[in-house]
Amino acid sequence: MLIRRTELFGAGIADVRIDAGIVSAIGDLTALPSEEVIDAAGGLLLPGLHDHHIHVAALAASLTSVRCGPPDVNDAEAFAARLRTSGTGWLRGIGYHESIAGMLDAATLDRFVTQRPVRLQHRSGRMWFFNSAGLELLLSHGDAPPGLERIDGRYTGRLFDEDAWLRRTLGSSPPSFAPVGSALARVGVTGLTEISPTNDAAMGRHFMHETRSGALPQRVLLAGSLSLSHGDTGGKVQLGPAKLHLHEANLPDLDTATQFIRHAHDADRGVAIHCATEVELVYALAALRDAGVKSGDRIEHASVAPDDAIEEIARLNLAVVTQPHFIRERGDAYRTDVEAASQRLLYRQRAFLDAGVTLAGGSDAPFGHYDPWAAMAAAVDRRTQQGAIIGASEALAPEEALDLFLRVPDALDRRRTIAVGVVADLCLLDRPWSRARSALSSACVRATFVGGVRVFERDSEREPRKTA
């Protein structure tokens, strides 16, 4: 395949040949006999984008779930309308936030739905709400887990941090990843870091099956439990860091966290530590100081980052994976819920880069939208949905925002480029960067290639194949 007249960053217009899944030549090239030719017409050719923080199984499930929170649902009336969805069996909702109709319980949900079981996931991903029919169905399968809240001898319908139990109880198996693979390909994503802390050998086998079958065309860096090993991965699936998911309300003792980090390092794995609050970030840095830092250690989210924590992250040479689109998606709630003096600390970007910290971007889908271009736009303008600006001094230039998704997945301090000999995981835009940088929209994505194979194409018009 020959991609003709494409723009390469810093190298002007060139032709790019792909052969056996590899970029084999760059320059002023002549089409070979029967070679397919794509005329890029000056459109930018990028390394395929990589989502550095995503939950694939949860995203696959969410695509068939009812959205019950911002920005789709913003008040109790709209919430009630969503729950009136017709059907039988479980009604599964996602994205709920207490700003809609308060902190839910079974009695509250029963006012909306009584004839079918309901389970709603809080947008944090840590909590499920069940109506009475849902509770009855769950408890008919066995004893309640510790995370099922009980007050005065009665279950409230709130389930905390028990996803593994819930899957076993419901007899759930991992869903097909084909809808996720298709959706990500449409926005130019050729690789992803699956970051769920419970990922184990069984999930590793499922990812290998989905990538080998082509259902999930993207390459995968699979993070997860300490039990994961290289034997659980293969093909397009590569072993990633061990995930330590901190919860401020229930932090482990420091020795336990330190041992987790040391065990990961002994297995030649980095750690990815969830830090959604300032307390979690301070705790994570203390654990890393005690355990020692290894190349590949990273902080997930760093949602609230004071200056001294940023200095410590830089000193420890840690990478940070951020979600700039949360300023867009959740910013209006932050302006209400977060003290004004602390809002400047939310999802910082410029401060990290100025301190010399490696910064990468991830969607946290389904808890945020999976479109990396929307995240780039939010990184540049820092605007909420209602147009307010949070942390204007943290804004990035479009080139810096794009760079968040061009990092090498298992070496975030390096940037992927297009060069002879590299794997042809590519994203072709329909316009040059001079125009794309002001749009930062997935509508600019014309085609996506993984290993030289076209996995998405928006423009069906191709230059006719040439013969020499």
mmCIF file with all atom_site columns, N, CA and C in Angstrom, residues 88-92 113-119 130-135 137:
data_model
loop_
_atom_site.group_PDB
_atom_site.id
_atom_site.type_symbol
_atom_site.label_atom_id
_atom_site.label_alt_id
_atom_site.label_comp_id
_atom_site.label_asym_id
_atom_site.label_entity_id
_atom_site.label_seq_id
_atom_site.pdbx_PDB_ins_code
_atom_site.Cartn_x
_atom_site.Cartn_y
_atom_site.Cartn_z
_atom_site.occupancy
_atom_site.B_iso_or_equiv
_atom_site.pdbx_formal_charge
_atom_site.auth_seq_id
_atom_site.auth_comp_id
_atom_site.auth_asym_id
_atom_site.auth_atom_id
_atom_site.pdbx_PDB_model_num
ATOM 1  N N  . THR A 1 88  ? -37.634 -6.294  29.519 1.00 0.00 ? 88  THR A N  1
ATOM 2  C CA . THR A 1 88  ? -37.704 -7.259  30.610 1.00 0.00 ? 88  THR A CA 1
ATOM 3  C C  . THR A 1 88  ? -36.292 -7.580  31.065 1.00 0.00 ? 88  THR A C  1
ATOM 4  N N  . GLY A 1 89  ? -36.187 -8.254  32.203 1.00 0.00 ? 89  GLY A N  1
ATOM 5  C CA . GLY A 1 89  ? -34.874 -8.590  32.731 1.00 0.00 ? 89  GLY A CA 1
ATOM 6  C C  . GLY A 1 89  ? -34.197 -7.355  33.300 1.00 0.00 ? 89  GLY A C  1
ATOM 7  N N  . TRP A 1 90  ? -32.920 -7.476  33.570 1.00 0.00 ? 90  TRP A N  1
ATOM 8  C CA . TRP A 1 90  ? -32.172 -6.399  34.204 1.00 0.00 ? 90  TRP A CA 1
ATOM 9  C C  . TRP A 1 90  ? -32.201 -5.113  33.384 1.00 0.00 ? 90  TRP A C  1
ATOM 10 N N  . LEU A 1 91  ? -32.438 -4.009  34.065 1.00 0.00 ? 91  LEU A N  1
ATOM 11 C CA . LEU A 1 91  ? -32.211 -2.687  33.490 1.00 0.00 ? 91  LEU A CA 1
ATOM 12 C C  . LEU A 1 91  ? -30.886 -2.210  34.072 1.00 0.00 ? 91  LEU A C  1
ATOM 13 N N  . ARG A 1 92  ? -29.891 -2.048  33.213 1.00 0.00 ? 92  ARG A N  1
ATOM 14 C CA . ARG A 1 92  ? -28.547 -1.667  33.648 1.00 0.00 ? 92  ARG A CA 1
ATOM 15 C C  . ARG A 1 92  ? -28.287 -0.218  33.270 1.00 0.00 ? 92  ARG A C  1
ATOM 16 N N  . VAL A 1 113 ? -39.111 2.181   39.403 1.00 0.00 ? 113 VAL A N  1
ATOM 17 C CA . VAL A 1 113 ? -39.239 0.887   38.722 1.00 0.00 ? 113 VAL A CA 1
ATOM 18 C C  . VAL A 1 113 ? -39.488 -0.198  39.775 1.00 0.00 ? 113 VAL A C  1
ATOM 19 N N  . THR A 1 114 ? -40.552 -0.958  39.596 1.00 0.00 ? 114 THR A N  1
ATOM 20 C CA . THR A 1 114 ? -40.839 -2.063  40.524 1.00 0.00 ? 114 THR A CA 1
ATOM 21 C C  . THR A 1 114 ? -40.958 -3.405  39.813 1.00 0.00 ? 114 THR A C  1
ATOM 22 N N  . GLN A 1 115 ? -41.278 -3.403  38.528 1.00 0.00 ? 115 GLN A N  1
ATOM 23 C CA . GLN A 1 115 ? -41.614 -4.642  37.836 1.00 0.00 ? 115 GLN A CA 1
ATOM 24 C C  . GLN A 1 115 ? -40.408 -5.374  37.260 1.00 0.00 ? 115 GLN A C  1
ATOM 25 N N  . ARG A 1 116 ? -39.257 -4.750  37.251 1.00 0.00 ? 116 ARG A N  1
ATOM 26 C CA . ARG A 1 116 ? -38.060 -5.423  36.728 1.00 0.00 ? 116 ARG A CA 1
ATOM 27 C C  . ARG A 1 116 ? -36.867 -5.043  37.594 1.00 0.00 ? 116 ARG A C  1
ATOM 28 N N  . PRO A 1 117 ? -35.862 -5.910  37.668 1.00 0.00 ? 117 PRO A N  1
ATOM 29 C CA . PRO A 1 117 ? -34.685 -5.608  38.489 1.00 0.00 ? 117 PRO A CA 1
ATOM 30 C C  . PRO A 1 117 ? -33.850 -4.494  37.859 1.00 0.00 ? 117 PRO A C  1
ATOM 31 N N  . VAL A 1 118 ? -33.356 -3.602  38.718 1.00 0.00 ? 118 VAL A N  1
ATOM 32 C CA . VAL A 1 118 ? -32.571 -2.456  38.263 1.00 0.00 ? 118 VAL A CA 1
ATOM 33 C C  . VAL A 1 118 ? -31.230 -2.467  38.974 1.00 0.00 ? 118 VAL A C  1
ATOM 34 N N  . ARG A 1 119 ? -30.173 -2.213  38.216 1.00 0.00 ? 119 ARG A N  1
ATOM 35 C CA . ARG A 1 119 ? -28.862 -1.943  38.808 1.00 0.00 ? 119 ARG A CA 1
ATOM 36 C C  . ARG A 1 119 ? -28.249 -0.745  38.089 1.00 0.00 ? 119 ARG A C  1
ATOM 37 N N  . PHE A 1 130 ? -29.302 -0.824  43.656 1.00 0.00 ? 130 PHE A N  1
ATOM 38 C CA . PHE A 1 130 ? -30.288 -1.820  43.239 1.00 0.00 ? 130 PHE A CA 1
ATOM 39 C C  . PHE A 1 130 ? -31.661 -1.460  43.789 1.00 0.00 ? 130 PHE A C  1
ATOM 40 N N  . ASN A 1 131 ? -32.696 -1.735  42.998 1.00 0.00 ? 131 ASN A N  1
ATOM 41 C CA . ASN A 1 131 ? -34.048 -1.634  43.546 1.00 0.00 ? 131 ASN A CA 1
ATOM 42 C C  . ASN A 1 131 ? -34.361 -2.933  44.280 1.00 0.00 ? 131 ASN A C  1
ATOM 43 N N  . SER A 1 132 ? -35.552 -3.032  44.878 1.00 0.00 ? 132 SER A N  1
ATOM 44 C CA . SER A 1 132 ? -35.886 -4.213  45.680 1.00 0.00 ? 132 SER A CA 1
ATOM 45 C C  . SER A 1 132 ? -35.916 -5.480  44.837 1.00 0.00 ? 132 SER A C  1
ATOM 46 N N  . ALA A 1 133 ? -36.443 -5.378  43.607 1.00 0.00 ? 133 ALA A N  1
ATOM 47 C CA . ALA A 1 133 ? -36.482 -6.554  42.735 1.00 0.00 ? 133 ALA A CA 1
ATOM 48 C C  . ALA A 1 133 ? -35.066 -7.022  42.401 1.00 0.00 ? 133 ALA A C  1
ATOM 49 N N  . GLY A 1 134 ? -34.164 -6.065  42.184 1.00 0.00 ? 134 GLY A N  1
ATOM 50 C CA . GLY A 1 134 ? -32.778 -6.426  41.918 1.00 0.00 ? 134 GLY A CA 1
ATOM 51 C C  . GLY A 1 134 ? -32.111 -7.066  43.114 1.00 0.00 ? 134 GLY A C  1
ATOM 52 N N  . LEU A 1 135 ? -32.349 -6.505  44.315 1.00 0.00 ? 135 LEU A N  1
ATOM 53 C CA . LEU A 1 135 ? -31.794 -7.082  45.537 1.00 0.00 ? 135 LEU A CA 1
ATOM 54 C C  . LEU A 1 135 ? -32.287 -8.508  45.748 1.00 0.00 ? 135 LEU A C  1
ATOM 55 N N  . LEU A 1 137 ? -33.343 -10.651 43.583 1.00 0.00 ? 137 LEU A N  1
ATOM 56 C CA . LEU A 1 137 ? -32.753 -11.557 42.601 1.00 0.00 ? 137 LEU A CA 1
ATOM 57 C C  . LEU A 1 137 ? -31.310 -11.873 42.956 1.00 0.00 ? 137 LEU A C  1
#
